[in-house]
C-alpha atoms as a PDB file:
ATOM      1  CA  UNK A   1     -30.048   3.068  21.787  1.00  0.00           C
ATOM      2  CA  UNK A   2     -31.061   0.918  18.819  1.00  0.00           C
ATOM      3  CA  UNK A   3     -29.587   2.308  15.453  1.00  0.00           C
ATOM      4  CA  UNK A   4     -31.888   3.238  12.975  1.00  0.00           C
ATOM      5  CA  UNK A   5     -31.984   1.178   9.749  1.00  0.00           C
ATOM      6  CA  UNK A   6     -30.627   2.714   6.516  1.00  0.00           C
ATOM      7  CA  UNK A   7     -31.363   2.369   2.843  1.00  0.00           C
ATOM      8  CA  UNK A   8     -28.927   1.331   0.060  1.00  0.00           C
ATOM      9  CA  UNK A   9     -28.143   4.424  -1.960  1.00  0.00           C
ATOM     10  CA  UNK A  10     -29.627   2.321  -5.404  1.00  0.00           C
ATOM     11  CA  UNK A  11     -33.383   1.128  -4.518  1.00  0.00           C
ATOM     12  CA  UNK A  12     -35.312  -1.488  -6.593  1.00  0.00           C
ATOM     13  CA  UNK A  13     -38.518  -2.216  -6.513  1.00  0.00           C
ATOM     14  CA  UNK A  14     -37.930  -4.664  -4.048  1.00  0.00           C
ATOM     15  CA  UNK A  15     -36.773  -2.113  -1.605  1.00  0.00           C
ATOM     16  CA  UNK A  16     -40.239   0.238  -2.117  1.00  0.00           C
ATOM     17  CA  UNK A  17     -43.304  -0.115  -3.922  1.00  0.00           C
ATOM     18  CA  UNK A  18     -42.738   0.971  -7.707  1.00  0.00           C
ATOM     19  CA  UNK A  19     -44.974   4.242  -6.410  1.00  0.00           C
ATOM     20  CA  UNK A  20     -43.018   5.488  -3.991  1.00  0.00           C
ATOM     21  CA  UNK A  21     -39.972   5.335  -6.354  1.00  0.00           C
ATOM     22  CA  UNK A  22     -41.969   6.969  -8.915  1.00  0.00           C
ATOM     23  CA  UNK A  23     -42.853   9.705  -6.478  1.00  0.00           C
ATOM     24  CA  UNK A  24     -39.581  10.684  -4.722  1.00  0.00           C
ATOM     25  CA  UNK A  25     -37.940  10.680  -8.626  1.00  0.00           C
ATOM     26  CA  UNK A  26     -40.633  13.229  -9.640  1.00  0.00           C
ATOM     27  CA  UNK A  27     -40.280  14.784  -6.051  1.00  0.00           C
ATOM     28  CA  UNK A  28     -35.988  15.200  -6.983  1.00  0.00           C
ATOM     29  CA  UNK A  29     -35.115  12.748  -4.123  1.00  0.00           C
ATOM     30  CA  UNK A  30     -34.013  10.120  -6.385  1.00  0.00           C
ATOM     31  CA  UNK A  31     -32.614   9.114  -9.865  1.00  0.00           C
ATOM     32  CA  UNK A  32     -33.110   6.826 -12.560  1.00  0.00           C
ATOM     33  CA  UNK A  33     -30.456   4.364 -13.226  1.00  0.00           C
ATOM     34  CA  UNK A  34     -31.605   2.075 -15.826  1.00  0.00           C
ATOM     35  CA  UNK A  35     -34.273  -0.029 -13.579  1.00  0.00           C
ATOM     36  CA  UNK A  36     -33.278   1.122 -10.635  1.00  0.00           C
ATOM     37  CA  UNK A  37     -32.975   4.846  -8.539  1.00  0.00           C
ATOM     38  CA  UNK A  38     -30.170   6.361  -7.188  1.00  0.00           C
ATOM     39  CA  UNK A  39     -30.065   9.098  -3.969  1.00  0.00           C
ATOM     40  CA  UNK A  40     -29.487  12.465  -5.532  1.00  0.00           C
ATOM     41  CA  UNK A  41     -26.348  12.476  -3.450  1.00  0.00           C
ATOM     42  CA  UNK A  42     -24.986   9.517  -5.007  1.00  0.00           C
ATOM     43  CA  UNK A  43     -22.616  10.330  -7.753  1.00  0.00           C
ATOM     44  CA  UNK A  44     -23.451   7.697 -10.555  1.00  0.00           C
ATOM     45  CA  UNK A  45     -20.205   5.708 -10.304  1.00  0.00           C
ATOM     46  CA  UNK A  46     -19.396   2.250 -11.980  1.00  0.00           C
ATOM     47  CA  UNK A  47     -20.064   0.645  -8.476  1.00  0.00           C
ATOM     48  CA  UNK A  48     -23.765   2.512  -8.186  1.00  0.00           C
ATOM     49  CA  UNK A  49     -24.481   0.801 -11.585  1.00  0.00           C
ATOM     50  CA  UNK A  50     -23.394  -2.091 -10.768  1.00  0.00           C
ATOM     51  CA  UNK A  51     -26.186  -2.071  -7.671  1.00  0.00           C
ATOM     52  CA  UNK A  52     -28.798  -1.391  -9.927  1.00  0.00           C
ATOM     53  CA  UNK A  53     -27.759  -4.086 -12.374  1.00  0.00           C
ATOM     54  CA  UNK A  54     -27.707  -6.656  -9.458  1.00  0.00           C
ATOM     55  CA  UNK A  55     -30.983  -6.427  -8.670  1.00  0.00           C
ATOM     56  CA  UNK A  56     -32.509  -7.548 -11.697  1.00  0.00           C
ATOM     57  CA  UNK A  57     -29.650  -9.817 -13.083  1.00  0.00           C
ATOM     58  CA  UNK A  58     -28.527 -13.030 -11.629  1.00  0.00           C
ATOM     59  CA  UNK A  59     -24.932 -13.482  -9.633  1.00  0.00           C
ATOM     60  CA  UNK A  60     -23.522 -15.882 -12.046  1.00  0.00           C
ATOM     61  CA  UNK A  61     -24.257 -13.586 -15.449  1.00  0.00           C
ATOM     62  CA  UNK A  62     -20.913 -11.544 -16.776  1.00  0.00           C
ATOM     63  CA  UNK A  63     -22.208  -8.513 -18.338  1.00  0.00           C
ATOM     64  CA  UNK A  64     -20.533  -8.179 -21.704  1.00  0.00           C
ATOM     65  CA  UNK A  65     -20.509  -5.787 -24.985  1.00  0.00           C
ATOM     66  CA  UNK A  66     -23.102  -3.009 -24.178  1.00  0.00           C
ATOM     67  CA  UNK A  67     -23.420  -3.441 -20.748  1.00  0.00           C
ATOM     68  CA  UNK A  68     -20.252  -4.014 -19.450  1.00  0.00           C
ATOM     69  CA  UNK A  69     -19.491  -0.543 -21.873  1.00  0.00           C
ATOM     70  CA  UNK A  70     -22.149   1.236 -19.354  1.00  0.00           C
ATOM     71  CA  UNK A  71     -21.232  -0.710 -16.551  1.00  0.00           C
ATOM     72  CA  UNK A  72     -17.739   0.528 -16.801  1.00  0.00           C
ATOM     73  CA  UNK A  73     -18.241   4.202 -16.846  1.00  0.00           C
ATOM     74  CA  UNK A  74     -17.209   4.147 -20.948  1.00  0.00           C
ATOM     75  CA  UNK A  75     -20.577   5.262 -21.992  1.00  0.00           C
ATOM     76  CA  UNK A  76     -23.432   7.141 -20.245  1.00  0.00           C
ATOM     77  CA  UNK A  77     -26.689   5.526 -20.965  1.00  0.00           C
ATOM     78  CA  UNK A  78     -27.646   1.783 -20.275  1.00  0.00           C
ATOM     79  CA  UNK A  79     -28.497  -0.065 -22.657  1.00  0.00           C
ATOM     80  CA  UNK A  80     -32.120  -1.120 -23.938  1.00  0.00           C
ATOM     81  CA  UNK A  81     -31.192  -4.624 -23.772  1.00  0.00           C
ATOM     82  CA  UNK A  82     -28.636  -5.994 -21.240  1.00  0.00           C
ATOM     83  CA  UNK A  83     -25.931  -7.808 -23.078  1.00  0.00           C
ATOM     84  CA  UNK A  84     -24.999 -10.649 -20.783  1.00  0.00           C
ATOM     85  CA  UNK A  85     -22.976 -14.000 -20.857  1.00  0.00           C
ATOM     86  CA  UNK A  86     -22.177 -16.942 -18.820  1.00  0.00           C
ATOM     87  CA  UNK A  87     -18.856 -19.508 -19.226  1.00  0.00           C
ATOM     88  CA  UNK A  88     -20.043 -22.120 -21.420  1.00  0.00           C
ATOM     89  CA  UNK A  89     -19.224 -24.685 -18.962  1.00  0.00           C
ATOM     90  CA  UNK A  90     -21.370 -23.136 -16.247  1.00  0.00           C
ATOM     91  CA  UNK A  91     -24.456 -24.868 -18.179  1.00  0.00           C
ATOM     92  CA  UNK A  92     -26.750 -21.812 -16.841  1.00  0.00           C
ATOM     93  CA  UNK A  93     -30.054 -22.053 -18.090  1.00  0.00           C
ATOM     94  CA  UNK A  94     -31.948 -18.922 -18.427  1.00  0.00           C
ATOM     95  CA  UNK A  95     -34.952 -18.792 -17.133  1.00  0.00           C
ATOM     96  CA  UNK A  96     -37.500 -15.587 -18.161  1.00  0.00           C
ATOM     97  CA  UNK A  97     -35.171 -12.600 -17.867  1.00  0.00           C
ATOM     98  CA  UNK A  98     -36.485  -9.414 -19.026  1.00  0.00           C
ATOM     99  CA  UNK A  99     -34.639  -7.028 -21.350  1.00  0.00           C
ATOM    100  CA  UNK A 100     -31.445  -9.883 -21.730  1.00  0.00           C
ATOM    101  CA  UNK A 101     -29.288 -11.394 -24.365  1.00  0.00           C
ATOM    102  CA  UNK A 102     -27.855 -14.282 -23.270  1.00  0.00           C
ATOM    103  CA  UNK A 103     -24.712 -16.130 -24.716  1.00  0.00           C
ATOM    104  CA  UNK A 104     -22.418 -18.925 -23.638  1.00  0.00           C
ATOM    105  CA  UNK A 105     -18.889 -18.029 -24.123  1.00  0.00           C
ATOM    106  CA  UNK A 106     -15.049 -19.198 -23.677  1.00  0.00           C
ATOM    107  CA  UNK A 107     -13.544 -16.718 -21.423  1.00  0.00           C
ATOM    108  CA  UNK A 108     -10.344 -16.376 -19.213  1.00  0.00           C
ATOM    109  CA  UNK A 109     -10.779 -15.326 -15.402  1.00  0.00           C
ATOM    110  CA  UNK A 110      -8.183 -12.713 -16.569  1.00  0.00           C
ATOM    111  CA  UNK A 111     -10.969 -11.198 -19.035  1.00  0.00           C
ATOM    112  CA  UNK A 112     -13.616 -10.464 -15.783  1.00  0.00           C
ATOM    113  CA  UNK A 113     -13.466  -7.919 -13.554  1.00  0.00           C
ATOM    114  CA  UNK A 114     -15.912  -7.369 -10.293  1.00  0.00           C
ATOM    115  CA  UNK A 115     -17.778  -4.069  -9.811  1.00  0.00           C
ATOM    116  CA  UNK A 116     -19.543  -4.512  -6.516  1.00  0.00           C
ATOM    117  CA  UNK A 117     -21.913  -7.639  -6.830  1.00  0.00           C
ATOM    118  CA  UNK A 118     -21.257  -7.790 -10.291  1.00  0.00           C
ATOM    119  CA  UNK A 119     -19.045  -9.698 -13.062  1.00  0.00           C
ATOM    120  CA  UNK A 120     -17.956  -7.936 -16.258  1.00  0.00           C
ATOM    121  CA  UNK A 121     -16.238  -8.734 -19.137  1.00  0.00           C
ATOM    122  CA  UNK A 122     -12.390  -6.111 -18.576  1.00  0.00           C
ATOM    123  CA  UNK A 123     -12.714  -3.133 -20.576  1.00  0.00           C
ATOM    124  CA  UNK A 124      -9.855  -4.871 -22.832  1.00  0.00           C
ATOM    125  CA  UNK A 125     -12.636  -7.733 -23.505  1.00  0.00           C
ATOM    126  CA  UNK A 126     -15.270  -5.445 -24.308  1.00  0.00           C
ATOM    127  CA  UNK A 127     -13.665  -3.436 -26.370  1.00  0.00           C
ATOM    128  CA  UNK A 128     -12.407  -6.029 -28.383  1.00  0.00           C
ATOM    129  CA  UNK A 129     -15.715  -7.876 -28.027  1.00  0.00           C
ATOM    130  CA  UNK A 130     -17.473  -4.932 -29.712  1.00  0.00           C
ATOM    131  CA  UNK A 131     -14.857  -4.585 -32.623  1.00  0.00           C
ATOM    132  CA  UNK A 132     -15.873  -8.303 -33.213  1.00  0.00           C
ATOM    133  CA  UNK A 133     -19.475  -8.696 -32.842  1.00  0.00           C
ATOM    134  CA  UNK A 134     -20.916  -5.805 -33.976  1.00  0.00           C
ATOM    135  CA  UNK A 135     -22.579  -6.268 -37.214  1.00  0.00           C
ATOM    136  CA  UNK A 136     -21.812  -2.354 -38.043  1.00  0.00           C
ATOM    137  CA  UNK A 137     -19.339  -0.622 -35.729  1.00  0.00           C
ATOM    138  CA  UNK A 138     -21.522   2.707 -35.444  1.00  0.00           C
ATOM    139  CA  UNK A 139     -20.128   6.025 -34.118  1.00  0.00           C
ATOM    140  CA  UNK A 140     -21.423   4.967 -30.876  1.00  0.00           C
ATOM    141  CA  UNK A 141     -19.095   1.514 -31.120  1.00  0.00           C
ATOM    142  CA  UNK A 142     -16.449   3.296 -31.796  1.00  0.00           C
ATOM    143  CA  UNK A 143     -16.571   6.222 -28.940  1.00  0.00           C
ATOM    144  CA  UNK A 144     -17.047   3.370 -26.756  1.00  0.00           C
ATOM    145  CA  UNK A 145     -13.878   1.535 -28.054  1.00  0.00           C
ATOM    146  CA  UNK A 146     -11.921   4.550 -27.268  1.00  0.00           C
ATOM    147  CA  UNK A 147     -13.454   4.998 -24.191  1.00  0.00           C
ATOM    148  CA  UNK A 148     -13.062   1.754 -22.945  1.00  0.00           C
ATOM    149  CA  UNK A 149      -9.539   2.314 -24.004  1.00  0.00           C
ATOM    150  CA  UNK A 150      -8.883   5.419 -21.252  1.00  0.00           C
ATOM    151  CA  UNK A 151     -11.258   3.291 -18.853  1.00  0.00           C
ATOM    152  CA  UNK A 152      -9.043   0.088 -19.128  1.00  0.00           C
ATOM    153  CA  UNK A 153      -5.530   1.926 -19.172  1.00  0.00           C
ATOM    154  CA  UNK A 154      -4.802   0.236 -22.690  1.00  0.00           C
ATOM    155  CA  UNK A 155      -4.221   1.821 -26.047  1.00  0.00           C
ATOM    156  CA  UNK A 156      -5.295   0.172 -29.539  1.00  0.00           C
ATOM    157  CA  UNK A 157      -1.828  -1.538 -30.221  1.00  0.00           C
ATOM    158  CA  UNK A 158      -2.739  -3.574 -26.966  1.00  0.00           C
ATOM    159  CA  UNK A 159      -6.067  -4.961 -28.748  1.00  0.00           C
ATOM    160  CA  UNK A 160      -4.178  -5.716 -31.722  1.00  0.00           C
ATOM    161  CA  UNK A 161      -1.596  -7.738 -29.407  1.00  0.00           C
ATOM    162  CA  UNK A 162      -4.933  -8.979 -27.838  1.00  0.00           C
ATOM    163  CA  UNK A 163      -6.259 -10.168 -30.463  1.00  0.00           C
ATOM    164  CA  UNK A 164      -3.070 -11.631 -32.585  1.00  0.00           C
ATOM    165  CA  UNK A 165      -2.174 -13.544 -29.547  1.00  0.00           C
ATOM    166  CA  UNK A 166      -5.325 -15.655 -29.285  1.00  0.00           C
ATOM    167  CA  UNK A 167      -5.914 -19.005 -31.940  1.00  0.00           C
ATOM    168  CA  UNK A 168      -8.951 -19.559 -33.159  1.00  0.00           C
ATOM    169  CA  UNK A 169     -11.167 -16.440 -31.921  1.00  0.00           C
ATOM    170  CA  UNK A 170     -14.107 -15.688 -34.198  1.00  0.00           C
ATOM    171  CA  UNK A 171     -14.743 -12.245 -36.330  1.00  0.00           C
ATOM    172  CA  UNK A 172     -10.478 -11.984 -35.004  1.00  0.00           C
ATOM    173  CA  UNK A 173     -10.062 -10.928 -38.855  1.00  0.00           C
ATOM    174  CA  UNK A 174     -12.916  -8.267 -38.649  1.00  0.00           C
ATOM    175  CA  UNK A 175     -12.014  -6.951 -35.490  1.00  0.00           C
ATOM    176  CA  UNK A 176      -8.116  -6.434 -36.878  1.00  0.00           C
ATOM    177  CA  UNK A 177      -9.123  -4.319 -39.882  1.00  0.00           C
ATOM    178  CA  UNK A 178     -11.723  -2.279 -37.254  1.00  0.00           C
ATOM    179  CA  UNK A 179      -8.524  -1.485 -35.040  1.00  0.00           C
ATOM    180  CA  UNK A 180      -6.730  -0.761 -38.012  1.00  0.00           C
ATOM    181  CA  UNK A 181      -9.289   2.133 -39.475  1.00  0.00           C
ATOM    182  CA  UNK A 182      -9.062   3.345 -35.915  1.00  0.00           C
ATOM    183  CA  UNK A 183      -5.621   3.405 -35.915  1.00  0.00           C
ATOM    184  CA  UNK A 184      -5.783   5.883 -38.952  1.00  0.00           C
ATOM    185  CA  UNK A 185      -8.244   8.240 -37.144  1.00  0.00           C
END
């Protein structure tokens, strides 16, 4: 007897028309998860997320800062606008990406992690990523530092050793006086 074919438990638009999603979300079949819908019986996990997020991002894209935050359980909302990156010497040229910010950067395969289909900077990265790059280190920044912290197994003496253990690593002075207010919390 044949089997009967089954659906993924995150569905994209290019599973079923945009409709149908629509309707079984309102009907409380499925879930939103950022551009994509989740089974109700699908706990929303780090490798659920990472589903979604592969069907709208290409393979070779490392999500970083914001979205490697969501995509690693340390906060609960995606973001507005996917915070991506490639290896600068993968010469990837974007092409007309929807809702992404796109930077080339120097990075270690130690610094990646895989979720699923999907690259991420390690919660080490991204947490020290955010102390970095973040123009102003909101409560929101900083909840995901910590988080990213418990997520990643490390504690903020680990950044610091992160971070005074690399030459030549921009916003390094910024991020060390971030950990260092944290450190006084």
């Amino acid at each position: 007897m044949p089997r009967a074919a089954t659906l993924s438990p995150v569905l994209a638009i290019a599973d079923l028309p945009s409709e149908e999603l629509q309707a079984a979300r309102l009907d409380g079949e499925l879930y939103g998860i950022d551009e994509g819908f989740g089974v109700v019986d699908v706990v929303d996990t780090p490798w659920v997320r990472a589903a979604s997020l592969a069907a709208i991002i290409p393979h070779r894209l490392i999500a970083e800062l914001a979205t490697a935050t969501w995509l690693l359980g340390a906060s609960d909302q995606p973001p507005s606008v996917h915070e991506l990156c490639t290896p600068a010497t993968s010469r990837y040229r974007a092409t007309d990406l929807a809702r992404v910010r796109l930077r080339e950067v120097c990075l270690d395969p130690s610094e990646i992690v895989t979720i699923g289909a999907v690259s991420a900077t390690s919660p080490l990265r991204t947490a020290v990523d955010l102390l970095r790059f973040r123009d102003h280190l909101g409560p929101a920044d900083v909840e995901a530092v910590l988080r990213l912290a418990e997520v990643g197994g490390f504690g903020l003496v680990d950044a610091e050793h992160y971070l005074r253990g690399r030459r030549h690593l921009p916003a390094k002075v910024r991020a060390l006086h971030r950990l260092e207010g944290l450190s006084r919390r």
